[in-house]
Every structure is written in C-alpha cells, then in structure tokens.
Amino acid sequence: MDVIEIKNLTKTYGKARGISNISFNVEEGEIFGFIGPNGAGKSTTIRILLSLIYPDSGSAAIFGKDCIQFAPEIKKNIGYLPSEVFYYDNMKVKELLNYSASFYKKDCNKRMKELADIMDLDLNKKIDDLSLGNKKKVGIVQGLLHEPKLIILDEPTSGLDPLMQQNFFELLKEENKKGATILFSSHILSEVQRLCNRVAIIKEGKIVTVEKISNLTENTYKKFKVETKAPLDATYFQISGVHNLEVKGNVTSFIFKGNINDVMKKIAGVEIMNLWIEEPDLEEIFMHYYEKEA
Amino acid sequence: MTELLKDMPKSLRVVFGFNQLDLSKVSGYFGVLFIYLLLMATIHATMLGATVIAKEERDKTYEFLFTKPVSRSIIVTAKLLAALTNIIIFNLVTMASSMMLLAKYSHGEAVNDEIARLMAAMFILQLLFMVIGSALAAVKKKSKKAASLATGILVFTYFLSVAIDLNDRLTGLKYFTPFKYFEAKNVMYGGGFAAVYVVISVVLIAALTTVTYVFYKNRDLNV
C-alpha cells in the first residue's frame, strides 16, 4: 500500500519558487528520502501534504485519503518535524509537550519520558532558554510522542550535534521497524544515504528521478581517479558514459556508467602512476543529475 | 461651568465631545468620558481580533498548531472565543469600576442604568471591531500587517464621526462610522439603541465573522 500518493502537484508562488507537476509515491514501511538543494521545493511539497498550503492543481493522498479533505483525520497519525522549530516562548518544555499530546486522544506520557531520555532533553526548562539544538530536540519528541504511522521530517538534523544525530537516527530506525513510514527531506546526501531505501531527487520544483538508493550507488556507477605521469589532454577520457570529468594537473577523475571494459582500455593506453576505483557517494551522482539537467 | 462651555466655539466642543451633553450632571460627565473609554475598548478589541488570528504566522508557531489533528475552523472558533472572553472581561471591569467611581460623585443621581446601557453599546462595538481585525488578518496575505491596518480603519472612522459632528452636510455618512451608531447622548437620553444601527452592527459582525472563517480556511499559511 502507498502511504503517500502525490499526483501532478503544482504550486507557484509569486516569483520562481514553487513546484510543478510533481508525482511520486511513498510505500508503507519505507524510509523515503526527498533530496534537493535549498529552494528546490521540498518544503513546499511537505507543506501541501500537511495542508498548511493548498496546491494550484494536482492532488495528494495520505493513507489513501485526500490530504485536504481529510486533513484533521489524517493528522492523527502524522508526526512532523519542521526544519526550524518555533514554539510558544513562555511555555515550559513539559507544558508544550503535554499541550501537543492533548491533541491526540491517547496517553503519551510514557513515550514522552522515553523520548526525552533518549534525546537527553530537560523537560523542566523554559523553551525560551533553550539553544537551537535543544529546541530541535523538543521538536523531535513532540513529533514522535504520539507514535505516528507516518513521520515527516524536513531537514531534521540541522542544529543537532553528531551524537544526538546518531541517537535520532537510531530512534527513526526503531520507529521504522515498528512499522512507521518515514519521509525524510534533506539537502545532506550522506544522511539520506545512511537511512533511506528510496529517494526522490528534486530540482527547481521538478522531480528529476525516483530511485532506490542501492540502484544509485551500486552496480551502475563507478568513480575513477587516475594519476598519470604526464598531464592528460582534457578530452582523453571523453567517451560515452563518462560524467563529471575533471582534470587537475596529473590527476583525472570522473564518474563512469556503462561497460567497464571501455574505460579500462582507455586507462591501459596511458602510463599511469596510480589508480582508484570507488563506489561514488550519492553526492557525486546527485551532482551528475544536476549537471545533466543544467 | 455650563455657561463657560456654551461660550466655547462649536468645533472645540465637538472635538472634546462636550456637544449636547450636560456637564453639570454626572451622567453628562460620564457621557463625555465614554468616548475615550470606547476608543480604548475598541482599539483593544481590534488589536486582539487581528493578532489572535495572525500570531501563529507571526511567531511561526503555525507549523506546530496546524499540523495537529484539528480543523482550522475549530482553531478559529477557539481563538475567537478566547478574544471574546477578553472583551467581556474588559467590558465588565470598565462597567464595575465606572459604577463604583461615579457612585461617589453622583449625589444621588441614578446613573447605573445609563452606564449599563452605554456598556452594552460598547460591547457591540467591541465585537464589531474585533471581527474587523480578525477578518483583515484572515484576508490579508501578510497577516502581520492586519493589526495596524485595522487600527487605521478605527482611527479613520473615529475622525469621520468627529467630522460629521462638525459639518452637517456630512450627516449622510453616519452609517459608515460605528462611532456614530450608539452615541452617549442618544443611548442615555434618547431612549436607547436605534434599531437601524443594531441591525447594521449585527449584520456586519455576522458577515465579518463569516469572512474570517472562510478566508482563514482557504489561506496558505506562510511566513
């Protein structure tokens, strides 16, 4: 079953911002990455899913129900963590969390304490006095305390130190094992790579591709770095399947997709000092997608 | 005292609100004072109506509140009820303190009925300006600016009411300023509220409340 179905969603703001004709599905039980640079339309899409804003055309459904028409009902089972968290300043953390819990008709007290423990959050502080990272922790606890079936995260790691990030990711994996579906938006590829099963890449309001992370990183792409005795002509490795070709002095690097023998023959044709062949990380593949479109 | 006031030029009397009120009586004195109480109460109501709606976006807390499993209509209802409670408290405190203070100086003149009637008038105008504020906050794209715009409307209509008093040819405009709806002299001495203004007020309040709900429901929440 698809937890999120997005069909031809379009939303334009005054200037160039917005999204156009976005479609993708998120299946039940997966951790789905939503990736793109700032301003590409990630938050716009998420805000439409949460019916904070309304689309110009197209539709989105969550748990099989239209996300505008059934908004209050759907939101019972959604936990949301925005990229920047803002709360009512003169409230204590505990008060805010209790207020948040009061919207869901179940007892969230036990879970709240567990989460606060994991995230090392002091419940008795005033929100006003919290640092950015600690506010983010409040956001995490607040988003998860009602044990939602769908967790929507918009750039969730900003402000968290690496240790807390680790705890947070473990927490997400646990929730996922218990059956929660996660939509994880980010511009940091390594974290998406670490966590997600599938990923949608968005650029300037359009979906560039939706693929399995494993498809993106394994099998298809190889990263080459060749150090030669004499500087190479920039066009030497210009064969089909080569992307992101870069020549820096004696070092030539590129990403290759295709028959590996072709590129090995080219390498055999020059005197090499050293050779690295690696799995490219998502970032490099991502850059490749962006260049192709540009 | 009365002679002295009568010798003042009409424009001055109008601007200070002395016109047609007998300042030698405590009720007349309160009638003059009333316009200032009314101004304060309506400014309070306007700001309250506008900010209660606009504040989630202003403070960026809307991503918290509006992702909870409640509809926008329920949230608006709760907000308007909270503002209404504030307005009622403001009104009751004004009424109680006015009655207590005037009792000391009334020399037996019965003024409590008049005060109660004026406060009822004030309540209608408080409600009206509250929904002017909330409707503007719901309609305007930048809802933060709703409070200042709504207060601007209030100040404008107030000066319009003064201008009408100064210039008889403007009398026709009296329907456009709520400050002419329930004037102290009419409410106290003229036997209460004119039906036409009560009807206008009720219709405006109902319409602006509807505008608040409809526009807020369809609004893109953004900063």
Coordinates of C-alpha atoms in Angstrom, one line a residue:
Chain A
M1 CA 0.0 0.0 0.0
D2 CA 1.1 3.5 -0.6
V3 CA 1.1 5.8 2.4
I4 CA 1.7 8.9 0.4
E5 CA 0.5 9.3 -3.2
I6 CA 1.4 12.6 -4.9
K7 CA -0.2 13.3 -8.3
N8 CA 0.8 16.1 -10.6
L9 CA 1.1 18.6 -7.7
T10 CA 1.7 22.2 -8.8
K11 CA 2.1 25.2 -6.7
T12 CA 3.5 28.6 -7.8
Y13 CA 4.5 31.4 -5.5
G14 CA 5.0 35.0 -6.7
K15 CA 8.4 34.5 -8.2
A16 CA 10.2 31.4 -9.4
R17 CA 9.7 29.4 -6.3
G18 CA 7.2 26.5 -6.1
I19 CA 6.8 23.1 -7.6
S20 CA 5.4 22.0 -10.9
N21 CA 3.8 18.7 -11.8
I22 CA 5.3 16.6 -9.0
S23 CA 4.4 13.0 -8.7
F24 CA 5.7 10.2 -6.5
N25 CA 4.6 7.6 -4.1
V26 CA 5.9 6.5 -0.7
E27 CA 5.2 2.9 0.2
E28 CA 4.2 1.7 3.6
G29 CA 7.1 0.9 5.9
E30 CA 9.9 2.5 3.8
I31 CA 12.2 5.4 4.7
F32 CA 11.9 7.6 1.7
G33 CA 14.5 10.3 1.0
F34 CA 13.5 13.6 -0.5
I35 CA 16.5 15.4 -1.6
G36 CA 17.5 18.6 -3.4
P37 CA 19.2 21.9 -2.7
N38 CA 17.6 24.7 -0.7
G39 CA 14.7 26.3 -2.5
A40 CA 14.1 23.3 -4.8
G41 CA 10.5 22.8 -3.5
K42 CA 10.9 20.2 -0.7
S43 CA 9.3 22.2 2.0
T44 CA 6.5 23.4 -0.4
T45 CA 5.7 19.7 -1.1
I46 CA 5.7 18.8 2.5
R47 CA 3.5 21.8 3.5
I48 CA 1.0 20.8 0.9
L49 CA 0.9 17.2 2.4
L50 CA 0.2 18.8 5.8
S51 CA -2.4 21.1 4.2
L52 CA -0.6 24.2 5.5
I53 CA -0.8 25.5 2.0
Y54 CA -3.0 24.4 -0.9
P55 CA -1.9 23.3 -4.4
D56 CA -2.8 25.1 -7.5
S57 CA -3.5 21.8 -9.2
G58 CA -2.9 18.1 -8.7
S59 CA -3.7 16.2 -5.5
A60 CA -2.0 14.3 -2.7
A61 CA -3.3 11.5 -0.6
I62 CA -2.1 10.1 2.7
F63 CA -3.2 6.7 4.0
G64 CA -5.4 6.7 0.8
K65 CA -7.3 9.8 1.8
D66 CA -7.2 13.2 0.2
C67 CA -4.9 15.3 2.3
I68 CA -7.1 18.4 2.2
Q69 CA -10.5 16.9 2.6
F70 CA -9.5 14.6 5.4
A71 CA -6.7 16.7 6.9
P72 CA -7.7 16.5 10.6
E73 CA -8.3 12.8 10.5
I74 CA -5.0 12.0 8.6
K75 CA -3.0 14.2 11.0
K76 CA -3.9 11.9 13.9
N77 CA -1.3 9.6 12.5
I78 CA 1.3 12.0 11.3
G79 CA 4.3 13.3 13.2
Y80 CA 6.0 16.3 11.7
L81 CA 9.3 17.9 12.4
P82 CA 9.9 21.2 10.6
S83 CA 13.3 22.5 9.6
E84 CA 13.1 25.3 12.0
V85 CA 11.2 24.8 15.2
F86 CA 9.2 27.7 16.8
Y87 CA 7.2 27.3 19.9
Y88 CA 5.4 29.4 22.4
D89 CA 8.2 31.0 24.2
N90 CA 6.8 31.4 27.7
M91 CA 5.9 27.7 28.0
K92 CA 8.0 25.1 29.7
V93 CA 9.1 22.1 27.6
K94 CA 6.8 19.8 29.6
E95 CA 3.9 22.1 29.2
L96 CA 4.4 22.3 25.4
L97 CA 4.7 18.5 25.1
N98 CA 1.6 18.0 27.2
Y99 CA -0.2 20.5 25.1
S100 CA 0.9 18.7 22.0
A101 CA -0.1 15.3 23.5
S102 CA -3.6 16.7 24.3
F103 CA -4.5 16.8 20.6
Y104 CA -4.1 13.1 20.3
K105 CA -6.7 11.1 22.2
K106 CA -4.3 8.7 23.9
D107 CA -1.9 8.7 26.8
C108 CA 1.5 9.8 25.6
N109 CA 3.2 10.3 29.0
K110 CA 5.3 7.2 29.0
R111 CA 6.5 7.6 25.4
M112 CA 7.3 11.3 26.1
K113 CA 9.6 10.4 29.0
E114 CA 11.3 7.7 27.0
L115 CA 12.0 10.0 24.1
A116 CA 13.2 12.8 26.4
D117 CA 15.6 10.3 27.9
I118 CA 16.9 9.2 24.5
M119 CA 17.3 12.7 23.3
D120 CA 18.7 13.9 26.7
L121 CA 16.1 16.7 27.0
D122 CA 15.4 18.5 30.2
L123 CA 11.6 18.7 30.5
N124 CA 11.6 21.5 33.1
K125 CA 13.3 24.2 31.2
K126 CA 11.6 27.1 29.6
I127 CA 11.5 26.9 25.8
D128 CA 12.8 30.5 25.7
D129 CA 16.0 29.5 27.4
L130 CA 16.8 26.6 25.0
S131 CA 19.5 26.6 22.4
L132 CA 18.7 25.9 18.8
G133 CA 19.8 22.2 19.2
N134 CA 17.7 21.7 22.3
K135 CA 14.7 23.3 20.6
K136 CA 15.2 20.8 17.8
K137 CA 15.1 18.0 20.4
V138 CA 11.7 19.3 21.7
G139 CA 10.6 19.2 18.1
I140 CA 11.7 15.6 17.8
V141 CA 10.0 14.5 21.0
Q142 CA 6.9 16.5 20.0
G143 CA 6.8 14.9 16.6
L144 CA 7.1 11.3 17.8
L145 CA 5.3 11.2 21.2
H146 CA 2.0 10.0 19.8
E147 CA 3.7 7.1 17.9
P148 CA 2.6 8.3 14.4
K149 CA 2.3 5.9 11.5
L150 CA 3.9 8.5 9.2
I151 CA 6.8 10.6 10.2
I152 CA 7.6 13.6 8.0
L153 CA 10.9 15.3 8.6
D154 CA 12.0 18.5 6.9
E155 CA 15.8 18.9 7.2
P156 CA 15.7 17.4 10.7
T157 CA 19.3 17.3 11.6
S158 CA 20.2 21.0 11.4
G159 CA 21.4 22.1 14.9
L160 CA 21.8 18.6 16.3
D161 CA 25.3 17.6 17.4
P162 CA 26.7 14.4 15.8
L163 CA 26.0 12.3 18.9
M164 CA 22.4 13.4 19.0
Q165 CA 22.1 12.9 15.3
Q166 CA 23.2 9.3 15.9
N167 CA 20.6 8.8 18.7
F168 CA 18.0 10.4 16.5
F169 CA 18.7 8.1 13.5
E170 CA 18.6 5.1 15.8
L171 CA 15.3 6.3 17.0
L172 CA 14.0 6.6 13.5
K173 CA 15.2 3.2 12.5
E174 CA 13.4 1.8 15.6
E175 CA 10.2 3.6 14.7
N176 CA 10.6 2.3 11.1
K177 CA 11.0 -1.3 12.4
K178 CA 7.8 -0.9 14.4
G179 CA 6.1 -0.1 11.1
A180 CA 6.3 3.7 10.7
T181 CA 6.8 5.1 7.3
I182 CA 9.2 8.0 7.1
L183 CA 9.5 10.8 4.6
F184 CA 12.9 12.4 5.1
S185 CA 13.7 15.6 3.4
S186 CA 17.3 16.8 3.3
H187 CA 20.0 18.5 1.3
I188 CA 22.7 16.5 3.0
L189 CA 23.1 13.4 0.9
S190 CA 25.2 11.3 3.3
E191 CA 22.4 11.2 5.9
V192 CA 19.9 10.2 3.3
Q193 CA 22.3 7.6 2.0
R194 CA 22.6 6.2 5.5
L195 CA 19.0 6.0 6.3
C196 CA 16.8 5.7 3.2
N197 CA 15.6 2.9 1.0
R198 CA 14.4 5.1 -1.9
V199 CA 15.0 8.6 -2.8
A200 CA 13.3 11.3 -5.0
I201 CA 15.6 14.0 -6.3
I202 CA 14.0 17.3 -6.8
K203 CA 15.5 20.3 -8.6
E204 CA 13.9 23.7 -9.3
G205 CA 10.4 22.4 -8.5
K206 CA 10.6 19.3 -10.6
I207 CA 11.3 15.6 -9.7
V208 CA 14.5 14.6 -11.5
T209 CA 14.4 11.0 -10.6
V210 CA 13.0 8.5 -8.1
E211 CA 15.3 5.6 -7.5
K212 CA 16.4 3.0 -5.0
I213 CA 19.4 4.2 -3.1
S214 CA 21.1 0.9 -3.9
N215 CA 20.5 1.4 -7.6
L216 CA 22.1 4.8 -7.4
T217 CA 25.2 3.8 -5.5
E218 CA 25.9 0.2 -6.5
N219 CA 26.2 -1.5 -9.9
T220 CA 25.7 1.3 -12.2
Y221 CA 28.2 4.0 -11.2
K222 CA 31.9 3.8 -10.6
K223 CA 34.2 6.6 -9.5
F224 CA 37.6 6.7 -11.2
K225 CA 40.6 8.7 -10.3
V226 CA 43.7 8.2 -12.4
E227 CA 47.1 9.7 -11.7
T228 CA 49.3 9.8 -14.8
K229 CA 53.0 10.6 -15.3
A230 CA 52.3 13.5 -17.7
P231 CA 49.2 15.7 -17.6
L232 CA 46.5 14.3 -19.8
D233 CA 44.6 16.1 -22.5
A234 CA 41.2 17.0 -21.1
T235 CA 39.4 15.2 -23.8
Y236 CA 41.2 11.9 -23.5
F237 CA 38.5 10.3 -21.3
Q238 CA 35.7 11.9 -23.2
I239 CA 33.9 8.7 -24.0
S240 CA 30.2 7.9 -23.7
G241 CA 29.3 7.1 -20.1
V242 CA 31.8 9.5 -18.5
H243 CA 30.4 12.3 -16.3
N244 CA 31.9 14.9 -14.0
L245 CA 35.2 14.8 -15.9
E246 CA 37.8 16.8 -14.0
V247 CA 41.4 17.2 -14.8
K248 CA 43.7 18.7 -12.2
G249 CA 47.4 18.5 -13.2
N250 CA 48.3 14.9 -13.3
V251 CA 45.1 13.7 -11.7
T252 CA 42.0 13.0 -13.8
S253 CA 38.7 12.0 -12.1
F254 CA 35.3 11.1 -13.4
I255 CA 32.2 9.0 -12.8
F256 CA 31.5 6.2 -15.2
K257 CA 28.4 4.3 -16.1
G258 CA 28.5 1.7 -18.8
N259 CA 30.7 -1.2 -20.0
I260 CA 33.7 -1.1 -17.7
N261 CA 36.0 -2.6 -20.4
D262 CA 35.7 0.6 -22.5
V263 CA 37.2 2.7 -19.8
M264 CA 39.8 0.1 -18.8
K265 CA 41.1 0.1 -22.4
K266 CA 41.5 3.9 -22.3
I267 CA 43.3 3.7 -19.0
A268 CA 45.6 1.0 -20.4
G269 CA 46.5 3.4 -23.2
V270 CA 48.3 5.8 -20.9
E271 CA 51.2 5.5 -18.4
I272 CA 49.6 5.6 -15.0
M273 CA 51.1 6.3 -11.6
N274 CA 48.1 5.4 -9.5
L275 CA 44.5 4.3 -9.9
W276 CA 41.5 4.5 -7.6
I277 CA 38.1 2.9 -8.5
E278 CA 35.4 3.5 -5.9
E279 CA 31.7 3.4 -5.4
P280 CA 30.6 7.0 -5.8
D281 CA 28.7 8.6 -2.9
L282 CA 25.3 10.0 -3.5
E283 CA 26.6 13.5 -3.7
E284 CA 28.6 12.8 -6.8
I285 CA 25.7 11.1 -8.5
F286 CA 23.5 13.9 -7.4
M287 CA 25.8 16.5 -9.0
H288 CA 25.7 14.4 -12.1
Y289 CA 21.9 14.6 -12.2
Y290 CA 22.1 18.3 -11.7
E291 CA 24.6 18.8 -14.5
K292 CA 22.7 16.8 -16.9
E293 CA 19.6 19.0 -16.4
A294 CA 21.5 22.2 -16.5
Chain B
M1 CA -19.4 75.9 34.2
T2 CA -22.2 75.2 31.8
E3 CA -22.2 78.9 30.6
L4 CA -18.5 78.7 30.1
L5 CA -18.8 75.6 27.9
K6 CA -21.6 77.2 25.9
D7 CA -19.3 80.1 25.0
M8 CA -16.8 77.8 23.5
P9 CA -16.8 77.6 19.7
K10 CA -18.8 74.6 18.4
S11 CA -15.8 73.0 16.8
L12 CA -14.0 72.9 20.1
R13 CA -16.9 71.4 21.9
V14 CA -17.4 68.8 19.2
V15 CA -13.7 67.8 19.3
F16 CA -13.7 67.4 23.0
G17 CA -17.1 65.6 22.9
F18 CA -18.9 68.2 25.1
N19 CA -21.6 68.8 22.5
Q20 CA -25.1 68.3 23.6
L21 CA -24.2 66.8 26.9
D22 CA -24.9 68.5 30.2
L23 CA -21.6 68.5 32.0
S24 CA -23.2 69.7 35.3
K25 CA -24.7 66.3 35.7
V26 CA -22.7 63.2 36.5
S27 CA -24.3 61.3 33.6
G28 CA -23.3 64.1 31.2
Y29 CA -19.8 63.9 32.6
F30 CA -19.7 60.2 32.0
G31 CA -21.1 60.7 28.6
V32 CA -18.1 62.8 27.7
L33 CA -15.8 60.4 29.2
F34 CA -17.4 57.5 27.4
I35 CA -16.0 58.3 24.0
Y36 CA -12.5 57.8 25.5
L37 CA -13.4 54.5 27.1
L38 CA -15.0 53.5 23.9
L39 CA -11.8 54.3 21.9
M40 CA -9.7 52.3 24.3
A41 CA -12.0 49.4 24.3
T42 CA -12.3 49.3 20.5
I43 CA -8.6 49.7 20.0
H44 CA -8.1 46.8 22.4
A45 CA -10.7 44.7 20.6
T46 CA -9.2 45.5 17.1
M47 CA -5.7 44.6 18.1
L48 CA -6.9 41.5 19.8
G49 CA -9.0 40.3 16.9
A50 CA -6.2 40.8 14.5
T51 CA -3.3 39.4 16.5
V52 CA -5.2 36.4 17.8
I53 CA -5.6 35.2 14.2
A54 CA -2.2 36.5 12.9
K55 CA 0.0 35.4 15.8
E56 CA 0.6 31.8 14.7
E57 CA 2.1 33.0 11.5
R58 CA 3.9 36.0 13.1
D59 CA 5.5 33.8 15.7
K60 CA 5.9 30.9 13.2
T61 CA 4.2 28.5 15.5
Y62 CA 1.7 27.6 12.8
E63 CA 3.8 24.6 11.8
F64 CA 3.1 23.2 15.3
L65 CA -0.6 24.0 15.7
F66 CA -1.8 23.4 12.2
T67 CA -0.2 20.0 11.9
K68 CA -2.3 18.8 14.8
P69 CA -5.4 16.7 14.1
V70 CA -7.9 19.6 14.4
S71 CA -9.5 21.6 11.6
R72 CA -8.8 25.2 11.0
S73 CA -12.4 26.1 11.8
I74 CA -12.1 24.6 15.3
I75 CA -8.9 26.6 15.8
V76 CA -10.5 29.8 14.6
T77 CA -13.5 29.2 16.9
A78 CA -11.2 28.7 19.9
K79 CA -9.3 31.8 19.1
L80 CA -12.4 34.0 18.6
L81 CA -13.9 32.6 21.9
A82 CA -10.7 33.5 23.7
A83 CA -10.8 37.0 22.3
L84 CA -14.5 37.3 23.2
T85 CA -13.7 36.3 26.8
N86 CA -11.1 39.1 26.9
I87 CA -13.5 41.6 25.6
I88 CA -16.2 40.6 28.0
I89 CA -13.8 40.9 30.9
F90 CA -12.6 44.3 29.6
N91 CA -16.3 45.4 29.4
L92 CA -17.3 44.1 32.8
V93 CA -14.3 45.7 34.6
T94 CA -15.0 49.0 32.9
M95 CA -18.6 48.8 33.9
A96 CA -17.9 47.9 37.5
S97 CA -15.2 50.5 38.0
S98 CA -17.3 53.2 36.3
M99 CA -20.2 52.4 38.6
M100 CA -18.1 52.4 41.7
L101 CA -16.3 55.6 40.9
L102 CA -19.4 57.5 39.8
A103 CA -21.4 56.4 42.8
K104 CA -19.0 58.6 44.9
Y105 CA -19.8 61.8 43.0
S106 CA -23.4 61.2 41.7
H107 CA -25.1 63.0 44.7
G108 CA -28.0 60.6 44.4
E109 CA -28.4 60.8 40.7
A110 CA -29.2 57.4 39.4
V111 CA -26.6 56.6 36.7
N112 CA -26.1 52.8 36.9
D113 CA -28.8 52.2 34.3
E114 CA -27.2 54.6 31.9
I115 CA -23.8 53.1 32.5
A116 CA -25.1 49.6 31.8
R117 CA -26.7 50.8 28.6
L118 CA -23.5 52.5 27.4
M119 CA -21.5 49.4 28.2
A120 CA -24.0 47.3 26.2
A121 CA -23.3 49.7 23.3
M122 CA -19.6 49.5 23.9
F123 CA -19.8 45.7 23.8
I124 CA -21.5 45.7 20.4
L125 CA -18.8 48.0 19.0
Q126 CA -16.0 45.9 20.7
L127 CA -17.4 42.8 18.9
L128 CA -17.6 44.7 15.6
F129 CA -14.0 45.9 15.8
M130 CA -12.8 42.6 16.9
V131 CA -14.1 40.9 13.8
I132 CA -12.9 43.7 11.6
G133 CA -9.4 42.8 13.0
S134 CA -9.9 39.1 12.6
A135 CA -11.3 39.3 9.1
L136 CA -8.5 41.5 8.0
A137 CA -5.9 39.1 9.5
A138 CA -7.6 36.2 7.7
V139 CA -7.8 38.0 4.3
K140 CA -4.5 39.8 4.1
K141 CA -1.6 37.9 2.7
K142 CA 0.7 39.4 5.2
S143 CA -1.5 39.0 8.3
K144 CA 1.1 40.7 10.5
K145 CA 0.0 44.0 9.0
A146 CA -3.6 43.4 9.8
A147 CA -3.4 44.9 13.3
S148 CA -2.1 48.2 12.0
L149 CA -4.5 48.3 9.1
A150 CA -7.4 47.6 11.4
T151 CA -6.3 50.3 13.8
G152 CA -6.0 52.6 10.9
I153 CA -9.6 51.9 10.0
L154 CA -10.6 52.6 13.6
V155 CA -8.9 55.9 13.7
F156 CA -10.3 56.9 10.3
T157 CA -13.9 56.1 11.3
Y158 CA -13.4 57.9 14.6
F159 CA -12.3 61.1 12.8
L160 CA -15.1 60.7 10.3
S161 CA -17.5 60.7 13.3
V162 CA -15.9 64.0 14.5
A163 CA -16.1 65.5 11.0
I164 CA -19.8 64.6 10.8
D165 CA -20.4 66.4 14.1
L166 CA -18.6 69.5 12.7
N167 CA -20.2 69.6 9.4
D168 CA -23.9 69.0 8.9
R169 CA -23.6 68.2 5.3
L170 CA -21.7 65.0 6.1
T171 CA -24.6 63.6 8.1
G172 CA -25.3 61.1 5.4
L173 CA -22.0 59.4 6.1
K174 CA -23.0 58.4 9.6
Y175 CA -23.7 54.8 8.5
F176 CA -20.1 54.4 7.7
T177 CA -18.7 55.0 11.1
P178 CA -19.5 52.8 14.0
F179 CA -18.7 55.6 16.4
K180 CA -22.0 57.3 15.2
Y181 CA -24.1 54.2 15.9
F182 CA -24.5 54.5 19.6
E183 CA -23.7 57.9 20.8
A184 CA -23.8 58.6 24.5
K185 CA -26.4 61.3 24.3
N186 CA -28.8 59.1 22.3
V187 CA -28.2 56.0 24.4
M188 CA -28.6 57.8 27.7
Y189 CA -31.3 60.4 27.0
G190 CA -32.8 59.3 23.7
G191 CA -34.3 56.1 24.9
G192 CA -31.6 53.5 24.0
F193 CA -30.4 52.0 20.8
A194 CA -31.7 52.9 17.3
A195 CA -32.9 49.7 15.7
V196 CA -31.3 50.5 12.3
Y197 CA -27.8 50.6 13.9
V198 CA -28.3 47.5 15.9
V199 CA -29.3 45.7 12.6
I200 CA -26.3 47.2 10.8
S201 CA -24.0 46.1 13.6
V202 CA -25.3 42.6 13.8
V203 CA -25.2 42.1 10.0
L204 CA -21.6 43.5 9.9
I205 CA -20.5 41.2 12.8
A206 CA -22.0 38.2 11.2
A207 CA -20.6 39.0 7.8
L208 CA -17.1 39.7 9.1
T209 CA -17.1 36.5 11.2
T210 CA -18.0 34.5 8.1
V211 CA -15.2 36.2 6.2
T212 CA -12.8 35.3 9.0
Y213 CA -13.7 31.6 8.8
V214 CA -13.9 31.3 5.0
F215 CA -10.7 33.1 4.2
Y216 CA -8.7 31.5 7.0
K217 CA -9.8 28.1 6.0
N218 CA -8.6 28.6 2.4
R219 CA -5.5 30.5 3.4
D220 CA -1.9 29.5 2.6
L221 CA -0.1 29.6 5.9
N222 CA 3.3 31.0 5.2
V223 CA 5.9 33.3 6.6

